[in-house]
Short mmCIF file of C-alpha atoms and ligand atoms in Angstrom, two decimals:
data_model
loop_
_atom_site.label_atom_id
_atom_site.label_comp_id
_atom_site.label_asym_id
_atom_site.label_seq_id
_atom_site.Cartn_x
_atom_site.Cartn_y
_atom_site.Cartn_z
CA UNK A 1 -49.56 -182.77 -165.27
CA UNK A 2 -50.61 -184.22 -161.72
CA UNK A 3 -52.85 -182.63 -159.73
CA UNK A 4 -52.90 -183.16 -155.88
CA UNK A 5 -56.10 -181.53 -154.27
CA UNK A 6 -56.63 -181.83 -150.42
CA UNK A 7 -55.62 -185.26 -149.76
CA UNK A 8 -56.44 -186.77 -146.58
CA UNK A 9 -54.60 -190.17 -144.70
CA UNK A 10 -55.39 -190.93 -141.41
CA UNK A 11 -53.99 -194.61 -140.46
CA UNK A 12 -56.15 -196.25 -137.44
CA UNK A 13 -53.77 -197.17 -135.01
CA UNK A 14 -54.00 -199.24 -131.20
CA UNK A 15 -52.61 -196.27 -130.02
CA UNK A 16 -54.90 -194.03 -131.82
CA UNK A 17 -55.36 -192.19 -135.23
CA UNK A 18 -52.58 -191.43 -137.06
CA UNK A 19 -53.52 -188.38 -139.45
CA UNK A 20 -50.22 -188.69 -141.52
CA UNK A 21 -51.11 -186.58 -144.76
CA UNK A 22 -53.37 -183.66 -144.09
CA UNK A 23 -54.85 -181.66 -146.62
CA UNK A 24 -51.81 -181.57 -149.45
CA UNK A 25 -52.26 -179.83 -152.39
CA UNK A 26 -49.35 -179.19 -155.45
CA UNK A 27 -49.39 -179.42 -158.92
CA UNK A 28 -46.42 -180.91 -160.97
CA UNK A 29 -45.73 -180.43 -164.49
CA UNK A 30 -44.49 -182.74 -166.82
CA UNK A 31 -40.70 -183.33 -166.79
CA UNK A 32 -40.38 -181.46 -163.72
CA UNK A 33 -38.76 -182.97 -160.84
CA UNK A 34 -39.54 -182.00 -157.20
CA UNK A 35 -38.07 -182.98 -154.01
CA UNK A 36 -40.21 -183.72 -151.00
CA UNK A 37 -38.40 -183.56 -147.75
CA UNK A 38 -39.35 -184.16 -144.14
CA UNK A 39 -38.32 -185.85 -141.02
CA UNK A 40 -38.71 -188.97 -140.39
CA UNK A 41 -42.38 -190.31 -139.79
CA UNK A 42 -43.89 -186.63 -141.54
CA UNK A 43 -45.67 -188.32 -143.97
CA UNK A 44 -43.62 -188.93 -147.47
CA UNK A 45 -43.43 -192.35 -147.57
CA UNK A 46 -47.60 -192.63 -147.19
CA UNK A 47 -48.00 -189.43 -150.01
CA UNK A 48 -46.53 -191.73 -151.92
CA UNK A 49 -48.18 -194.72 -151.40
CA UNK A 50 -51.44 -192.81 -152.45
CA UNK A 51 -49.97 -191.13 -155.53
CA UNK A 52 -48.84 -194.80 -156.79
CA UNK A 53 -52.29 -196.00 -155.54
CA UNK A 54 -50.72 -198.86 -153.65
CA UNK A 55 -53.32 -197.24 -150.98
CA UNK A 56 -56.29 -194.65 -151.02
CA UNK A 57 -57.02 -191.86 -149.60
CA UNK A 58 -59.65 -190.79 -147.11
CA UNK A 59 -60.73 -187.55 -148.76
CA UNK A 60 -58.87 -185.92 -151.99
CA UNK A 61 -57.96 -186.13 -155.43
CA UNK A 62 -55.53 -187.13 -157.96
CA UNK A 63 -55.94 -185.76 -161.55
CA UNK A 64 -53.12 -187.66 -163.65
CA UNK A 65 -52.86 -185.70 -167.02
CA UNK A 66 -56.87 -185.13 -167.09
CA UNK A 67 -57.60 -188.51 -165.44
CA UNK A 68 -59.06 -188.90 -161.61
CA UNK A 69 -57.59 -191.66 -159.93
CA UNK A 70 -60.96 -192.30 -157.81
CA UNK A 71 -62.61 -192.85 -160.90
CA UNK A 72 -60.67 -195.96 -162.13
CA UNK A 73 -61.82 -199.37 -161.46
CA UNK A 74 -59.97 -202.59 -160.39
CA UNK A 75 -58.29 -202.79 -163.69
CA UNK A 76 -57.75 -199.75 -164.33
CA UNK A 77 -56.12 -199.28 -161.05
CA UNK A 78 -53.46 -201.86 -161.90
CA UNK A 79 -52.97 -200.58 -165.46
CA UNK A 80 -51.76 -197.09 -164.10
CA UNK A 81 -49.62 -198.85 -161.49
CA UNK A 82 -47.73 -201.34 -164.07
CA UNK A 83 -48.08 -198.13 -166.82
CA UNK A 84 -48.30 -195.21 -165.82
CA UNK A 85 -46.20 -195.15 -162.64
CA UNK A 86 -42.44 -196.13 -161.88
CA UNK A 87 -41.13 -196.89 -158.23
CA UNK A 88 -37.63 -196.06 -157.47
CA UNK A 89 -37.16 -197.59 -154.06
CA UNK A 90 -33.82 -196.95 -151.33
CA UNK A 91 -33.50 -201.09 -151.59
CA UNK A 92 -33.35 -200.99 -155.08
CA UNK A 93 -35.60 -204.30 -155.03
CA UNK A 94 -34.73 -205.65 -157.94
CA UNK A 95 -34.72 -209.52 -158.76
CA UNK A 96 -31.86 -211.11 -157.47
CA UNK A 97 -32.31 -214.20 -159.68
CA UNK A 98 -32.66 -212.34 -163.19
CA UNK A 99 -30.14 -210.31 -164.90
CA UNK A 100 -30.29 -206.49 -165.08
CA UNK A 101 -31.84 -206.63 -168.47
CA UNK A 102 -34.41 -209.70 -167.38
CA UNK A 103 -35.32 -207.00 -164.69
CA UNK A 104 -36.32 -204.34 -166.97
CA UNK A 105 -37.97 -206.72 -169.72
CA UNK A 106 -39.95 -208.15 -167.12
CA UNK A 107 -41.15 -205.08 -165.65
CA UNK A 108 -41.95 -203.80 -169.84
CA UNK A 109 -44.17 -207.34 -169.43
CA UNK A 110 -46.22 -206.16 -167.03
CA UNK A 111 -46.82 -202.61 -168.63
CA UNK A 112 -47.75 -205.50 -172.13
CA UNK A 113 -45.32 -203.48 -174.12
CA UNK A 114 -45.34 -205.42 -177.45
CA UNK A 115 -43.57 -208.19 -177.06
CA UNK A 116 -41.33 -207.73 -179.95
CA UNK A 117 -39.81 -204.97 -178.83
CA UNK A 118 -38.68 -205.46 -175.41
CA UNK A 119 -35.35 -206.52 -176.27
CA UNK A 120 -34.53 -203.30 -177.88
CA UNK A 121 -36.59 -201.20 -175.38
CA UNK A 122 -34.67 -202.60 -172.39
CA UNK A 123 -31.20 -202.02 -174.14
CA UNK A 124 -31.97 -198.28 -174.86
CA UNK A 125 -33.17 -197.84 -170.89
CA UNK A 126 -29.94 -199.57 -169.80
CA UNK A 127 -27.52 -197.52 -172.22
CA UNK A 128 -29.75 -194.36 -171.26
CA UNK A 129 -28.59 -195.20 -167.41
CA UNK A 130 -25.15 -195.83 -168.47
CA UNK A 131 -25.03 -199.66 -168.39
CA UNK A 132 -23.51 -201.64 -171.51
CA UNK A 133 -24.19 -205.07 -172.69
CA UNK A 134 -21.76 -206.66 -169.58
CA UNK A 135 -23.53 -204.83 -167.21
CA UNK A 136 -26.85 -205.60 -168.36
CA UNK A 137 -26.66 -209.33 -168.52
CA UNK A 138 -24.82 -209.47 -164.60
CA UNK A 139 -27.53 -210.39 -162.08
CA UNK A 140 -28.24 -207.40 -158.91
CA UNK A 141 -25.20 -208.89 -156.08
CA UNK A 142 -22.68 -208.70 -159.36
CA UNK A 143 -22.92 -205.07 -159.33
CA UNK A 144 -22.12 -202.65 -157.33
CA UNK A 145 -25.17 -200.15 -155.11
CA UNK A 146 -25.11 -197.36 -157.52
CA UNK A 147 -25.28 -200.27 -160.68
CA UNK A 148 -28.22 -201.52 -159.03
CA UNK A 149 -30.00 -198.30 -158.84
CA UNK A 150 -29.22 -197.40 -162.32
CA UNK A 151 -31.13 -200.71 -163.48
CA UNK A 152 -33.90 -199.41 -160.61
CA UNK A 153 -34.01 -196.19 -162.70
CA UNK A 154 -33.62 -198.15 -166.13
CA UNK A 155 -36.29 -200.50 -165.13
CA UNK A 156 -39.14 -197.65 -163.69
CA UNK A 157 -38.72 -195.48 -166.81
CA UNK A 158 -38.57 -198.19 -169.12
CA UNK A 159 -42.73 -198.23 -169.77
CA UNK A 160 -42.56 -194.23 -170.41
CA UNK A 161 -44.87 -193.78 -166.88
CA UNK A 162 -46.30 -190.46 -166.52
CA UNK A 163 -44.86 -190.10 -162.95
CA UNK A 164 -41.69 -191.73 -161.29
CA UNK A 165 -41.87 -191.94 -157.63
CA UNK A 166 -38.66 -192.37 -155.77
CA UNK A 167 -38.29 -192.69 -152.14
CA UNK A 168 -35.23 -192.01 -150.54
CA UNK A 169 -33.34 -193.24 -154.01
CA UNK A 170 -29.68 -192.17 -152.71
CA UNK A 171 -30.56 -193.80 -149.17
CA UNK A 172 -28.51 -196.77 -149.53
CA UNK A 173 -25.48 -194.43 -151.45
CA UNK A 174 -22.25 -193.08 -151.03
CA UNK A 175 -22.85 -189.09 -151.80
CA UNK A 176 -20.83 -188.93 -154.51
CA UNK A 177 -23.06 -191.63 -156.38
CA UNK A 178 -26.25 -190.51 -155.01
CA UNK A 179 -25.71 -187.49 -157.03
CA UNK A 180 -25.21 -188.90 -159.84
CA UNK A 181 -28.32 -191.14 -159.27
CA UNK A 182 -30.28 -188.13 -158.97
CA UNK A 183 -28.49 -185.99 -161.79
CA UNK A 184 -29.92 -189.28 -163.81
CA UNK A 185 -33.04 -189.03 -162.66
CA UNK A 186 -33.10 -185.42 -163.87
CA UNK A 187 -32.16 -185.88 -166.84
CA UNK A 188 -34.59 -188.68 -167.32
CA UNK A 189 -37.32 -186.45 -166.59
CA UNK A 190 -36.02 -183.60 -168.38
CA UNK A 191 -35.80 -185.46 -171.29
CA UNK A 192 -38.69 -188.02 -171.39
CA UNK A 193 -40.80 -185.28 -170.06
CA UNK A 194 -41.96 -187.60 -166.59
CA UNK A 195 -42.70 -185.85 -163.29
CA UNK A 196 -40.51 -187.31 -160.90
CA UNK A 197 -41.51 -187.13 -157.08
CA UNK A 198 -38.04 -187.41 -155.30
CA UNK A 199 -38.76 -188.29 -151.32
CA UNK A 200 -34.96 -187.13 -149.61
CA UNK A 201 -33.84 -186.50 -146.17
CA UNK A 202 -29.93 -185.25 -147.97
CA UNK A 203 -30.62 -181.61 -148.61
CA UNK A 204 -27.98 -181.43 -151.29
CA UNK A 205 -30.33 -184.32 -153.11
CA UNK A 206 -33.37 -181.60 -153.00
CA UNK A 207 -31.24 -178.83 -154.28
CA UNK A 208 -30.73 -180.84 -157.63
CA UNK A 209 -34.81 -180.96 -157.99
CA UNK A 210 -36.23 -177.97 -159.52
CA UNK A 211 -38.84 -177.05 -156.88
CA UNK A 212 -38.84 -178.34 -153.22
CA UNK A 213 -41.92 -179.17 -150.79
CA UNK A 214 -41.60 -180.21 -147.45
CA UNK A 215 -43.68 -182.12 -145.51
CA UNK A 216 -43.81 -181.65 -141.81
CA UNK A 217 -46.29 -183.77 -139.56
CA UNK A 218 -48.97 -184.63 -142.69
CA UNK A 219 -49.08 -181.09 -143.85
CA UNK A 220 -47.68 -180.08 -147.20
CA UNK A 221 -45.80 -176.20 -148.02
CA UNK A 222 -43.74 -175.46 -151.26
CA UNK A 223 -40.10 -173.69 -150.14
CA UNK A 224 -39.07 -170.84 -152.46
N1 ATP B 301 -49.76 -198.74 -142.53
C1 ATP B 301 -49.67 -197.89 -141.49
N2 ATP B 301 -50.41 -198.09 -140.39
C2 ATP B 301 -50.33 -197.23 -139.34
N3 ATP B 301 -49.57 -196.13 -139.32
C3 ATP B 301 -48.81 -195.89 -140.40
C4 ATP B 301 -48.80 -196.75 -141.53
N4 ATP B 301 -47.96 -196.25 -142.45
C5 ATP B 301 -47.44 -195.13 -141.91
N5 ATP B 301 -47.95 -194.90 -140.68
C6 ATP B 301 -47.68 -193.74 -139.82
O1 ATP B 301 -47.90 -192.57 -140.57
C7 ATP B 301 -46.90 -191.59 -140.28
C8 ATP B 301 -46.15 -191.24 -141.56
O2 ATP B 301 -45.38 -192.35 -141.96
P1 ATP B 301 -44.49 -192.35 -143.29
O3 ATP B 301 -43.98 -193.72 -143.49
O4 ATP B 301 -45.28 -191.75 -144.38
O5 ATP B 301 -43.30 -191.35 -142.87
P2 ATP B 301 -42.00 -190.93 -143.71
O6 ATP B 301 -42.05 -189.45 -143.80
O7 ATP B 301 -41.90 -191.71 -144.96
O8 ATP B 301 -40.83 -191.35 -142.68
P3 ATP B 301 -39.33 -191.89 -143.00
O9 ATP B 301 -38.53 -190.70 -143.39
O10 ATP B 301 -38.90 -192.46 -141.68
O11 ATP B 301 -39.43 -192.92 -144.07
C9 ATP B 301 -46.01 -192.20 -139.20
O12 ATP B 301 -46.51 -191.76 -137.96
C10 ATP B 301 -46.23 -193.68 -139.37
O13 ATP B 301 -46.04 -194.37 -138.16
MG1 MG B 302 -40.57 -193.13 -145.64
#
């Protein structure tokens, strides 16, 4: 379960503050999905950022199943962000010079998932996203957008994180593949029982999710 209470962002800019996440508060349950929508510049991208604590908020909390984020230290910090969280990204960002399966073994590396059984762990995540043994061993630019996202997906689950957080993950996609992506990501979370925080501007993306929150200017509202 994660637990968002009252988190604050403001960004200090030359042209003045920027108070781009005011006050959000929402719960998500395990294998629950939920959309976040909001124009462009309303604050999902930095909500993020502070739920993956690759920054930290000004005021608020994050409870991660019984855990406070503020309460880690350095290390622990960096355990929950190789561990506990997966990024799904629009760019996909994987390694161009490894192969699909390097990509997900390396990532199971830095999550020190016993060594021995990487192999086997990064086969199952690949299968589980649809990608056989050619696939797998094909480097990112030999396969096609949707491919690469797959691995993306393959690659962020493949630790068993707590929470996946995917920002604009059918960006860079045809419609038609994007929902697929995001049936996948579903699916994943149905079935591994991870919250997955979908960021999506495509409205058909957010009615896949099972509950939807938009964002508008910092502030947070669930939509029935
Ligand atoms: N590091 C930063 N420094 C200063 N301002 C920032 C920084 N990051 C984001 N902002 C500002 O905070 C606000 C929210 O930005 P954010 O990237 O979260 O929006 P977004 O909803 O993800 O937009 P988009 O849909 O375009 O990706 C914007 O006004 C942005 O300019
Ligand atoms: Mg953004």
């Amino acid at each position: 379960m994660l637990k968002v209470d009252k988190l604050n962002k403001t960004f200090k800019t030359d042209g003045g503050d920027v108070h781009a996440v005011r006050d959000v508060t929402f719960h998500a349950a395990d294998g629950e999905m939920v959309a976040i929508i909001g124009a462009s510049g309303s604050g999902k991208s930095t909500l993020l950022s502070l739920l993956g604590l690759l920054d930290s908020p000004d005021e608020g909390s994050i409870e991660m199943n019984g855990t406070q984020l503020a309460h880690l230290d350095s290390s622990g910090r960096t355990k929950y962000r190789s561990r506990q969280v997966g990024f799904v990204f629009q760019a996909f960002n994987l390694i161009p010079n490894l192969s699909a399966k390097e990509n997900v073994k390396l990532a199971l590396e830095f999550a020190e998932w016993p060594k021995e059984g990487r192999d086997a762990r990064a086969d199952e995540m690949l299968t589980m996203v649809g990608l056989g043994p050619d696939k797998a061993q094909r480097r990112p630019n030999k396969l096609s957008g949707g491919e690469q996202q797959r691995v993306a997906i393959a690659r962020a689950f493949a630790a068993q994180p707590q929470l996946i957080l995917a920002d604009e993950p059918t960006g860079s996609l045809d419609k038609a593949t994007g929902q697929k992506i995001v049936q996948l990501l579903r699916e994943a979370a149905n079935t591994l029982k991870t919250t997955v925080l979908v960021v999506t501007h495509d409205e058909r993306v957010a009615k896949q999710a099972d509950r939807r929150l938009e964002i508008d200017d910092g502030v947070l509202q669930e939509i029935a």
